Coordinates of C-alpha atoms in Angstrom, one line a residue:
Chain A
M1 CA 67.0 146.4 66.4
R2 CA 63.5 145.5 65.4
K3 CA 62.8 141.9 64.4
I4 CA 60.6 141.6 61.4
F5 CA 59.1 138.3 60.0
V6 CA 58.1 137.9 56.4
V7 CA 55.9 135.0 55.3
V8 CA 57.1 133.6 52.0
E9 CA 54.6 132.1 49.6
R10 CA 55.5 129.8 46.8
V11 CA 54.4 129.7 43.2
K12 CA 55.4 126.9 40.9
G13 CA 58.4 125.8 43.0
E14 CA 59.8 129.4 43.4
P15 CA 59.4 132.0 46.1
D16 CA 56.5 134.3 45.1
E17 CA 57.5 137.9 44.1
T18 CA 55.7 139.1 47.2
A19 CA 58.5 137.6 49.4
F20 CA 61.0 140.2 48.0
E21 CA 58.4 143.0 48.1
L22 CA 57.7 142.3 51.7
A23 CA 61.4 142.2 52.4
A24 CA 61.5 145.8 51.0
A25 CA 58.4 146.7 53.1
A26 CA 60.2 145.4 56.2
R27 CA 63.1 147.8 55.6
C28 CA 60.6 150.7 55.9
L29 CA 60.2 149.9 59.6
G30 CA 63.4 151.4 60.9
D31 CA 66.5 149.6 62.1
V32 CA 65.5 146.0 61.4
T33 CA 66.6 142.4 61.1
V34 CA 64.4 140.5 58.6
S35 CA 63.6 136.8 58.9
A36 CA 61.7 134.8 56.3
V37 CA 59.2 132.1 57.2
L38 CA 58.9 129.4 54.6
M39 CA 56.4 126.5 54.7
G40 CA 56.2 123.7 52.1
D41 CA 57.2 120.2 51.1
G42 CA 60.8 119.8 49.8
V43 CA 61.6 123.5 50.4
T44 CA 64.9 123.1 52.2
E45 CA 66.9 124.2 49.1
M46 CA 64.6 127.2 48.6
A47 CA 65.3 128.1 52.2
A48 CA 69.0 128.1 51.6
E49 CA 68.5 130.4 48.5
L50 CA 66.4 132.8 50.6
T51 CA 69.4 133.4 53.0
R52 CA 70.7 135.7 50.2
W53 CA 67.7 138.0 50.9
F54 CA 67.0 137.5 54.6
E55 CA 69.1 137.6 57.8
S56 CA 67.5 134.3 58.9
V57 CA 65.1 131.8 57.4
H58 CA 62.7 129.7 59.5
V59 CA 61.7 126.7 57.4
Y60 CA 58.9 124.1 57.9
D61 CA 59.5 121.3 55.5
D62 CA 56.8 118.7 55.7
P63 CA 54.6 116.7 53.2
S64 CA 51.5 118.1 55.0
L65 CA 52.5 121.6 53.8
A66 CA 52.6 120.8 50.1
E67 CA 49.4 122.7 49.4
P68 CA 48.9 126.2 51.0
D69 CA 46.3 126.1 53.8
G70 CA 46.2 129.4 55.7
E71 CA 44.2 127.9 58.5
Y72 CA 46.8 125.2 59.1
Q73 CA 49.7 127.6 58.7
A74 CA 48.3 129.9 61.3
R75 CA 48.3 127.2 63.9
I76 CA 51.8 126.2 63.0
L77 CA 53.2 129.8 63.1
A78 CA 51.5 130.9 66.3
P79 CA 54.0 129.3 68.7
L80 CA 57.0 130.6 66.6
I81 CA 55.6 134.1 66.8
D82 CA 54.8 133.8 70.5
G83 CA 58.4 132.6 71.1
E84 CA 60.3 135.0 68.9
K85 CA 58.1 138.0 69.5
P86 CA 58.8 139.9 66.3
F87 CA 57.9 143.6 66.1
A88 CA 55.9 142.9 63.0
T89 CA 54.9 139.8 61.0
L90 CA 54.3 140.7 57.3
I91 CA 52.0 138.5 55.3
P92 CA 51.1 139.0 51.6
H93 CA 47.5 140.0 51.2
T94 CA 46.8 137.2 48.9
N95 CA 44.2 134.5 48.9
T96 CA 46.1 132.3 51.3
G97 CA 47.3 135.4 53.2
M98 CA 43.6 136.3 53.8
E99 CA 43.2 133.0 55.7
L100 CA 46.5 133.1 57.5
A101 CA 46.7 136.7 58.7
P102 CA 43.4 137.0 60.6
M103 CA 43.7 133.5 62.1
L104 CA 47.3 134.1 63.2
A105 CA 46.6 137.6 64.6
V106 CA 43.8 136.2 66.9
R107 CA 46.0 133.3 68.0
V108 CA 49.0 135.5 69.0
N109 CA 46.7 138.3 70.3
A110 CA 48.3 140.9 68.1
P111 CA 46.7 143.8 66.2
L112 CA 46.2 143.2 62.4
I113 CA 46.6 145.9 59.8
A114 CA 44.9 144.8 56.6
D115 CA 46.1 145.3 53.0
A116 CA 48.8 147.9 53.7
M117 CA 50.1 149.9 50.7
S118 CA 52.8 151.7 52.8
V119 CA 54.1 151.1 56.3
D120 CA 56.4 153.0 58.7
A121 CA 57.3 152.9 62.3
A122 CA 59.1 156.0 63.3
E123 CA 58.4 156.3 67.0
G124 CA 58.2 153.9 69.9
Q125 CA 56.2 150.8 69.5
E126 CA 53.7 152.2 67.0
I127 CA 53.4 150.9 63.5
R128 CA 51.5 153.0 60.9
A129 CA 50.2 152.2 57.4
V130 CA 48.1 153.6 54.6
R131 CA 45.4 151.4 53.1
T132 CA 42.4 151.9 50.8
V133 CA 38.8 151.9 51.9
F134 CA 35.4 152.5 50.3
S135 CA 35.9 150.6 47.0
G136 CA 39.4 152.1 46.6
K137 CA 38.1 155.7 46.4
V138 CA 39.4 156.7 49.8
Q139 CA 42.7 156.1 51.6
A140 CA 43.1 155.7 55.3
R141 CA 46.1 156.3 57.6
V142 CA 45.9 153.7 60.4
A143 CA 48.1 153.0 63.4
A144 CA 48.5 150.1 65.8
S145 CA 50.6 149.4 68.8
A146 CA 53.2 146.7 68.3
D147 CA 53.8 146.2 72.0
N148 CA 52.7 142.7 71.6
G149 CA 53.9 142.5 68.0
A150 CA 51.7 143.4 65.0
V151 CA 50.5 141.4 62.0
V152 CA 50.4 143.4 58.8
S153 CA 49.0 142.0 55.5
V154 CA 50.7 143.8 52.7
R155 CA 49.2 144.5 49.3
P156 CA 51.0 142.5 46.5
G157 CA 52.8 145.0 44.1
A158 CA 52.7 147.9 46.6
F159 CA 56.4 147.7 47.3
A160 CA 59.2 147.4 44.8
A161 CA 61.6 144.5 45.5
S162 CA 65.2 145.4 45.2
E163 CA 66.8 144.2 42.0
T164 CA 69.6 142.3 43.6
P165 CA 69.7 140.3 46.9
P166 CA 71.5 142.2 49.8
E167 CA 73.5 138.9 50.3
A168 CA 72.2 138.9 53.9
G169 CA 73.9 135.5 54.4
G170 CA 71.4 134.4 57.1
A171 CA 71.1 131.2 58.9
V172 CA 68.5 128.5 58.2
H173 CA 66.5 127.4 61.2
S174 CA 64.7 124.1 60.7
Q175 CA 61.4 124.2 62.5
S176 CA 59.1 121.3 63.2
I177 CA 55.3 121.3 63.2
P178 CA 54.1 121.8 66.8
D179 CA 52.8 118.7 68.6
G180 CA 49.1 118.2 68.2
V181 CA 48.8 120.5 65.2
S182 CA 47.5 118.8 62.0
P183 CA 45.5 119.9 59.0
R184 CA 41.8 120.4 59.3
R185 CA 41.2 120.7 55.6
Q186 CA 41.5 118.0 53.0
Y187 CA 43.0 119.0 49.7
V188 CA 41.2 117.3 46.7
E189 CA 42.6 118.9 43.5
T190 CA 43.6 122.0 41.7
V191 CA 41.4 123.1 38.8
S192 CA 43.2 124.8 35.9
P193 CA 41.4 126.8 33.3
D194 CA 40.4 125.2 30.0
P195 CA 43.6 125.0 27.9
S196 CA 41.7 125.5 24.7
A197 CA 40.4 128.9 25.9
V198 CA 41.7 132.2 24.7
D199 CA 45.0 133.3 26.3
I200 CA 44.9 137.0 27.0
S201 CA 48.2 136.9 28.9
Q202 CA 50.0 137.1 25.6
A203 CA 47.9 139.8 24.0
E204 CA 49.6 143.0 23.0
V205 CA 46.4 145.1 23.0
L206 CA 43.5 144.5 25.3
V207 CA 40.0 146.1 25.2
A208 CA 38.8 145.4 28.7
V209 CA 35.3 145.9 29.9
G210 CA 33.7 146.3 33.4
R211 CA 30.4 146.9 35.1
G212 CA 29.8 150.0 32.9
I213 CA 28.7 147.7 30.1
E214 CA 25.4 147.3 32.0
D215 CA 23.9 144.6 29.8
E216 CA 25.1 141.4 28.2
E217 CA 23.8 142.5 24.8
N218 CA 26.1 145.6 24.9
L219 CA 29.1 143.3 24.7
E220 CA 28.6 143.2 21.0
L221 CA 29.9 146.8 20.9
V222 CA 33.1 145.7 22.7
H223 CA 33.7 142.7 20.5
A224 CA 33.3 145.0 17.4
L225 CA 35.7 147.5 18.8
A226 CA 38.3 144.9 19.6
T227 CA 38.0 143.5 16.1
A228 CA 38.5 146.9 14.6
M229 CA 41.6 147.3 16.7
G230 CA 43.0 143.8 16.3
A231 CA 42.8 143.4 20.0
E232 CA 41.5 140.7 22.5
V233 CA 38.6 141.3 24.8
A234 CA 39.3 141.2 28.5
C235 CA 37.1 142.0 31.5
T236 CA 36.7 142.5 35.2
R237 CA 35.3 140.1 37.8
P238 CA 31.7 141.3 37.8
V239 CA 31.4 140.6 34.1
V240 CA 32.5 137.0 34.8
D241 CA 30.3 136.7 37.8
K242 CA 27.3 137.4 35.6
K243 CA 28.7 134.8 33.2
W244 CA 28.7 137.2 30.3
L245 CA 32.4 136.4 29.5
E246 CA 34.6 133.4 30.3
K247 CA 36.8 133.4 33.4
T248 CA 39.9 133.1 31.2
R249 CA 39.2 136.7 30.1
Q250 CA 39.2 138.1 33.6
V251 CA 42.2 140.3 34.4
G252 CA 43.2 140.5 38.1
T253 CA 44.7 138.9 41.1
S254 CA 42.0 136.2 41.0
G255 CA 42.2 136.0 37.2
V256 CA 44.8 136.3 34.6
T257 CA 48.0 138.4 34.8
V258 CA 48.5 140.4 31.5
K259 CA 51.3 142.5 30.2
P260 CA 50.0 144.2 27.1
R261 CA 51.4 147.3 25.3
V262 CA 48.0 149.1 25.4
Y263 CA 45.1 148.6 27.8
L264 CA 41.8 150.2 27.0
A265 CA 39.7 150.1 30.2
L266 CA 36.0 150.6 29.4
G267 CA 33.5 151.1 32.3
I268 CA 36.1 149.8 34.8
S269 CA 36.4 151.5 38.2
G270 CA 39.9 150.0 38.8
S271 CA 39.8 148.0 42.0
F272 CA 43.2 147.0 43.2
Q273 CA 42.3 143.3 42.6
H274 CA 41.8 144.2 38.9
L275 CA 44.8 146.5 38.6
G276 CA 46.9 143.8 40.3
G277 CA 46.6 141.7 37.1
I278 CA 48.1 144.4 34.9
K279 CA 51.9 144.2 34.6
G280 CA 54.6 145.7 32.5
D281 CA 53.5 149.3 32.7
P282 CA 51.2 149.4 29.6
F283 CA 49.7 152.6 28.1
I284 CA 46.3 152.7 29.9
A285 CA 43.3 154.6 28.4
A286 CA 40.2 154.7 30.6
V287 CA 36.6 155.7 30.0
N288 CA 34.2 155.8 33.0
T289 CA 31.2 157.8 34.0
D290 CA 32.6 158.4 37.5
P291 CA 35.3 161.1 37.6
A292 CA 36.4 159.7 41.0
A293 CA 37.0 156.1 39.7
P294 CA 40.4 154.9 40.9
I295 CA 41.2 153.8 37.3
F296 CA 42.0 157.5 36.5
S297 CA 44.8 157.5 39.1
V298 CA 46.7 154.9 37.1
A299 CA 45.6 155.6 33.5
D300 CA 47.7 157.6 31.1
V301 CA 44.6 159.2 29.4
G302 CA 41.0 159.3 30.6
I303 CA 37.6 160.4 29.5
V304 CA 34.6 160.9 31.8
G305 CA 31.7 159.6 29.8
D306 CA 29.3 156.7 29.1
I307 CA 31.0 153.9 27.2
L308 CA 27.8 152.9 25.6
D309 CA 27.8 156.3 23.7
L310 CA 31.5 156.4 23.1
I311 CA 32.4 152.9 21.9
P312 CA 30.6 153.0 18.6
L313 CA 32.2 156.4 17.8
L314 CA 35.6 155.0 18.8
E315 CA 35.1 152.0 16.6
E316 CA 34.1 154.2 13.6
K317 CA 37.1 156.5 14.0
I318 CA 39.6 153.7 14.4
R319 CA 38.2 152.0 11.2
Q320 CA 38.5 155.2 9.3
R321 CA 42.2 155.5 10.3
R322 CA 43.0 151.9 9.5
G323 CA 41.4 152.5 6.1
Chain B
M1 CA 21.6 122.0 59.7
E2 CA 22.1 125.4 61.3
I3 CA 23.6 128.1 59.1
I4 CA 24.6 131.5 60.3
V5 CA 25.2 134.3 57.8
C6 CA 27.0 137.5 58.7
V7 CA 25.8 140.5 56.7
K8 CA 26.6 144.2 56.6
R9 CA 25.1 147.4 55.3
V10 CA 27.5 149.4 53.3
P11 CA 27.4 152.6 51.3
N12 CA 27.1 152.1 47.6
L13 CA 29.8 154.4 46.1
S14 CA 29.8 153.4 42.5
E15 CA 28.3 156.5 41.1
T16 CA 28.5 158.9 44.1
E17 CA 30.5 162.0 44.6
I18 CA 32.2 161.5 48.0
E19 CA 33.5 163.9 50.5
V20 CA 35.4 163.4 53.7
D21 CA 33.7 164.8 56.8
R22 CA 35.2 167.5 59.0
D23 CA 36.3 165.0 61.6
G24 CA 38.7 163.6 58.9
R25 CA 37.7 160.1 59.7
S26 CA 34.3 159.5 58.1
L27 CA 32.4 160.3 54.9
V28 CA 29.8 163.0 54.6
D29 CA 26.8 160.7 54.3
S30 CA 24.0 163.0 53.3
D31 CA 24.0 161.8 49.7
L32 CA 25.1 158.2 50.2
E33 CA 22.9 155.3 49.3
Y34 CA 23.3 152.1 51.2
D35 CA 22.8 148.5 50.3
V36 CA 23.8 145.0 51.5
N37 CA 27.5 144.3 51.0
E38 CA 27.8 142.6 47.6
W39 CA 29.7 139.6 48.9
D40 CA 27.3 139.1 51.8
N41 CA 24.4 138.9 49.3
F42 CA 26.0 135.9 47.6
A43 CA 26.5 134.4 51.1
I44 CA 22.8 134.7 52.0
E45 CA 21.8 133.2 48.6
A46 CA 24.2 130.3 49.3
A47 CA 22.6 129.7 52.7
V48 CA 19.1 129.8 51.3
Q49 CA 20.0 127.4 48.4
L50 CA 21.5 124.9 51.0
K51 CA 18.2 125.2 52.9
E52 CA 16.2 124.5 49.8
A53 CA 18.3 121.6 48.7
R54 CA 18.7 119.7 52.0
G55 CA 16.9 121.6 54.7
A56 CA 18.5 124.0 57.1
R57 CA 17.7 126.8 59.5
V58 CA 19.2 130.1 58.3
T59 CA 20.0 133.0 60.7
A60 CA 21.2 136.3 59.4
I61 CA 23.2 138.5 61.8
T62 CA 24.4 142.1 61.5
I63 CA 26.0 144.7 63.6
G64 CA 24.9 148.3 63.1
D65 CA 22.5 151.0 63.8
E66 CA 18.7 150.9 63.3
D67 CA 19.1 151.5 59.5
S68 CA 21.0 148.2 59.3
E69 CA 17.7 146.4 59.9
D70 CA 17.1 146.8 56.2
V71 CA 19.8 144.2 55.3
L72 CA 18.3 141.8 57.8
R73 CA 14.8 142.3 56.3
R74 CA 16.3 141.7 52.9
A75 CA 17.9 138.4 54.1
L76 CA 14.5 137.3 55.6
A77 CA 12.8 138.1 52.3
M78 CA 15.4 136.0 50.5
G79 CA 14.5 133.0 52.7
A80 CA 16.4 133.3 56.0
D81 CA 14.3 132.0 58.9
E82 CA 15.5 134.3 61.6
A83 CA 17.6 137.5 62.1
L84 CA 19.6 138.9 64.9
H85 CA 20.5 142.5 65.2
L86 CA 23.5 143.5 67.3
M87 CA 22.8 147.2 68.0
D88 CA 24.5 149.4 70.5
T89 CA 26.4 152.7 70.3
A90 CA 29.1 150.8 72.2
F91 CA 29.9 149.0 69.0
D92 CA 30.6 152.2 67.1
G93 CA 34.1 152.6 65.8
S94 CA 35.0 148.9 66.3
D95 CA 37.8 147.5 64.2
A96 CA 37.8 144.1 62.6
W97 CA 38.7 142.6 66.0
G98 CA 35.8 144.3 67.8
I99 CA 33.3 143.2 65.1
A100 CA 34.6 139.6 65.2
T101 CA 34.5 139.7 69.0
A102 CA 30.8 140.8 69.0
L103 CA 29.9 138.2 66.3
H104 CA 31.8 135.5 68.3
R105 CA 29.8 136.3 71.4
A106 CA 26.5 136.3 69.6
I107 CA 27.3 133.0 67.8
A108 CA 29.3 131.0 70.3
D109 CA 26.3 130.1 72.5
R110 CA 24.2 128.9 69.6
S111 CA 24.4 125.6 67.8
F112 CA 25.7 125.9 64.3
D113 CA 27.1 123.8 61.5
L114 CA 28.2 126.5 59.0
V115 CA 29.0 130.2 59.3
L116 CA 29.1 132.1 56.1
T117 CA 30.5 135.6 55.7
G118 CA 31.3 137.7 52.6
A119 CA 35.0 137.4 51.7
I120 CA 35.4 141.2 52.1
S121 CA 33.3 144.3 52.6
S122 CA 33.4 147.1 50.1
D123 CA 33.7 149.8 52.8
E124 CA 36.5 148.7 55.1
A125 CA 37.9 146.3 52.6
R126 CA 40.0 144.3 55.1
G127 CA 38.7 140.8 54.3
H128 CA 39.7 139.7 57.8
V129 CA 36.5 139.5 60.0
G130 CA 35.7 136.0 58.8
G131 CA 39.1 134.6 59.5
M132 CA 39.2 136.3 62.9
L133 CA 35.8 134.9 63.8
A134 CA 36.8 131.4 62.8
A135 CA 39.9 131.6 65.0
M136 CA 37.8 132.9 67.9
L137 CA 35.3 130.0 67.4
D138 CA 38.3 127.7 66.9
I139 CA 36.8 126.1 63.8
P140 CA 38.4 125.6 60.4
M141 CA 37.8 128.0 57.5
V142 CA 38.2 128.5 53.8
A143 CA 38.4 131.9 52.2
L144 CA 37.1 133.1 48.8
V145 CA 34.8 130.2 48.0
T146 CA 33.3 130.1 44.6
S147 CA 31.2 126.9 44.9
L148 CA 29.9 125.0 47.9
S149 CA 28.1 121.7 48.5
V150 CA 27.4 119.9 51.8
D151 CA 27.2 116.2 52.2
G152 CA 26.4 115.0 55.7
T153 CA 28.9 116.7 58.0
T154 CA 31.4 117.6 55.2
A155 CA 31.5 120.6 52.9
T156 CA 33.2 120.5 49.6
V157 CA 34.2 123.9 48.3
R158 CA 36.0 125.4 45.4
H159 CA 38.1 128.4 46.3
E160 CA 40.3 130.8 44.5
V161 CA 44.1 130.5 44.8
E162 CA 46.8 132.5 43.3
G163 CA 47.4 132.6 39.5
G164 CA 43.8 132.3 38.4
L165 CA 43.5 128.7 39.6
E166 CA 40.9 127.2 41.9
R167 CA 41.4 124.5 44.4
V168 CA 38.9 121.9 45.6
T169 CA 39.0 121.4 49.4
R170 CA 36.9 119.3 51.8
I171 CA 36.3 120.6 55.3
D172 CA 34.4 119.0 58.2
L173 CA 31.6 121.0 59.8
P174 CA 31.3 123.1 61.8
A175 CA 33.3 125.4 59.7
L176 CA 33.4 129.0 58.4
I177 CA 33.4 129.9 54.8
T178 CA 34.0 133.3 53.3
V179 CA 32.1 133.8 50.1
Q180 CA 33.5 135.2 46.9
T181 CA 31.2 136.9 44.4
G182 CA 29.9 134.8 41.5
L183 CA 29.2 131.8 43.8
N184 CA 25.6 131.8 42.7
E185 CA 23.0 134.2 41.2
P186 CA 21.4 136.0 44.2
R187 CA 17.6 136.1 43.8
Y188 CA 15.8 139.4 43.2
V189 CA 14.3 140.9 46.3
S190 CA 11.0 142.7 45.5
I191 CA 9.4 145.4 47.6
R192 CA 6.5 143.0 48.1
G193 CA 8.9 140.4 49.4
I194 CA 10.3 142.8 52.0
R195 CA 6.7 143.8 52.9
K196 CA 5.9 140.1 53.6
V197 CA 8.6 139.9 56.3
S198 CA 7.9 143.3 57.8
G199 CA 6.0 141.8 60.6
M200 CA 8.7 139.3 61.6
E201 CA 10.3 140.2 64.9
I202 CA 14.0 140.8 64.9
P203 CA 15.6 140.4 68.3
V204 CA 18.2 143.0 69.3
R205 CA 21.2 142.3 71.4
T206 CA 23.2 145.1 73.1
A207 CA 26.9 145.0 74.1
A208 CA 25.7 144.3 77.7
D209 CA 23.6 141.4 76.5
L210 CA 26.7 139.9 75.0
R211 CA 28.7 140.7 78.1
L212 CA 30.9 143.1 76.2
D213 CA 32.1 146.6 77.2
A214 CA 34.3 149.4 76.0
S215 CA 37.4 147.3 76.8
T216 CA 36.5 144.8 74.1
V217 CA 34.4 146.6 71.4
G218 CA 34.0 150.1 70.1
A219 CA 36.5 152.9 69.2
E220 CA 38.4 152.8 72.5
A221 CA 39.1 149.0 72.2
A222 CA 40.1 149.2 68.6
R223 CA 43.6 147.8 68.2
V224 CA 43.9 149.5 64.8
K225 CA 43.0 153.2 65.0
V226 CA 42.1 155.2 61.9
E227 CA 44.0 158.5 62.2
E228 CA 42.6 160.1 59.1
I229 CA 41.0 159.3 55.8
F230 CA 41.6 161.3 52.6
L231 CA 40.8 161.2 48.9
P232 CA 43.7 160.2 46.7
T233 CA 44.8 162.8 44.2
R234 CA 42.3 162.4 41.4
G235 CA 43.5 161.7 37.9
E236 CA 47.1 161.6 39.1
G237 CA 49.0 160.8 36.0
A238 CA 46.0 160.6 33.7
E239 CA 45.6 163.3 31.1
M240 CA 41.8 164.0 31.2
L241 CA 40.3 164.7 27.8
D242 CA 37.5 167.3 27.9
G243 CA 35.2 168.6 25.2
D244 CA 32.3 167.3 23.1
E245 CA 32.1 163.6 22.3
E246 CA 33.5 164.0 18.8
S247 CA 36.6 165.7 19.9
V248 CA 37.4 163.6 23.0
V249 CA 37.0 160.4 21.0
E250 CA 39.2 161.9 18.2
A251 CA 41.9 162.7 20.8
L252 CA 41.7 159.3 22.4
V253 CA 42.0 157.6 19.0
E254 CA 45.1 159.7 18.3
R255 CA 46.7 158.7 21.6
L256 CA 45.8 155.0 21.2
Q257 CA 47.4 155.0 17.7
R258 CA 50.5 156.6 19.0
A259 CA 50.8 154.1 21.8
G260 CA 50.5 151.2 19.3
G261 CA 46.9 150.3 20.2
F262 CA 46.0 149.6 16.6

């Protein structure tokens, strides 16, 4: 039986959804026994809860682990992985995971597959995965030997968590931080977005704009369209990077998670970081000049065209219908 | 202060028709345009701004064939003092581990206070070379940094964490920081700027110079092998509207209304 480790992240005192997604991913790796690894401060109760989902739970409960620090976590986990020698260690490909996974892989001398969307391990000691490359336009099938164990960072949202826990009834193993390992980073504070800013997470209809808007002045067209529809304006990261719109309007894994009924994506290529912020299976309409843009793979309806030409026409026709 | 910035030349695919080559593992590159990886551009700007604010020596490093010299010249034009080109066919086909290994060898013997990399590259999209390099150098790191200041031997950074939040963290130098886009506004690089640095010599290091061979870098040494690459089914799920502007917009409005878009 293959031993699989899943690193559990926490959000607001709860296990992050990725914990259960990665538990599902682990079960794609053949005949497996799946252990959770939980690090935090005051997380012993959470560890007990996780035994419903995992066959065992390794918990590190220490005040120094209150704030996630992937660099510190890697040095804590390396001896555990070296000792337990799991076939694969699955880590969510999140911001903290992007620190933890590469630093852990080097420390335990194991191959690292990045940002896997699917995994399997049919034969022998080989683990295989599909991931996206070239700005999401191409997919790659990759393979690595798990002779010395493999580390796999798994894309959030790529696997569906099962609805109910398998009641695995695992044991909790209390682990202590290895001697001589201490944080190298000092946490100062967490910065929240301005509470008075617009809250797109509650919007039912979003008109979202990306790089295709080309120029700050053209945003007027988008605001006018959103007004005509009674929608809120949202955007992608590059628009925020250029400071054309506020960060609180950015949809994505590093921005706001939204769950609208309708999502109109204008000049948005559809990077997974952006799509990761769209939940609840909305109706997605996309307009983009590039017929190969990944947004068309997830949209319900698409137009290949220039948004600067089409937005005014769209606004006019919507105003006509609304009377 | 010594700052090292790792940069990469990548294809710019935003408006390009792409095709998988017959080997099934690379793109047909006849029509591809190349540029510096977007994240790395912010990293160079961050290094140059630190140099301007408090004095520093900035070295840009890349791994790649002779065309990759472009991204080093560009970094020099932006204000880097020095460039280093790791060039050898032995590096071809390296995975993230191989790239980090070569960078590690090139950097480890130098004195440095800060290593900057882009958080991710648009081509391989792993986001792991920086973390691997930090582990190999055994220095602390912070990923996805959106603001950076240095005071004495301490860096204070803002970095993105889950849920759209940002965290402020202090880190003692030497350290490695992976740069997120939006950290600054990278300066414009003019043709004249590039011309000005065209005479600067860029030292080249081969695998042998770095005491590396096929067991540590290149396709053979890659721990993660690419079996094949392929294009995802295009427009899977999306109903593509064709026709003149008037009719496609009419059809789109129809569907938006039906879905409750207005």
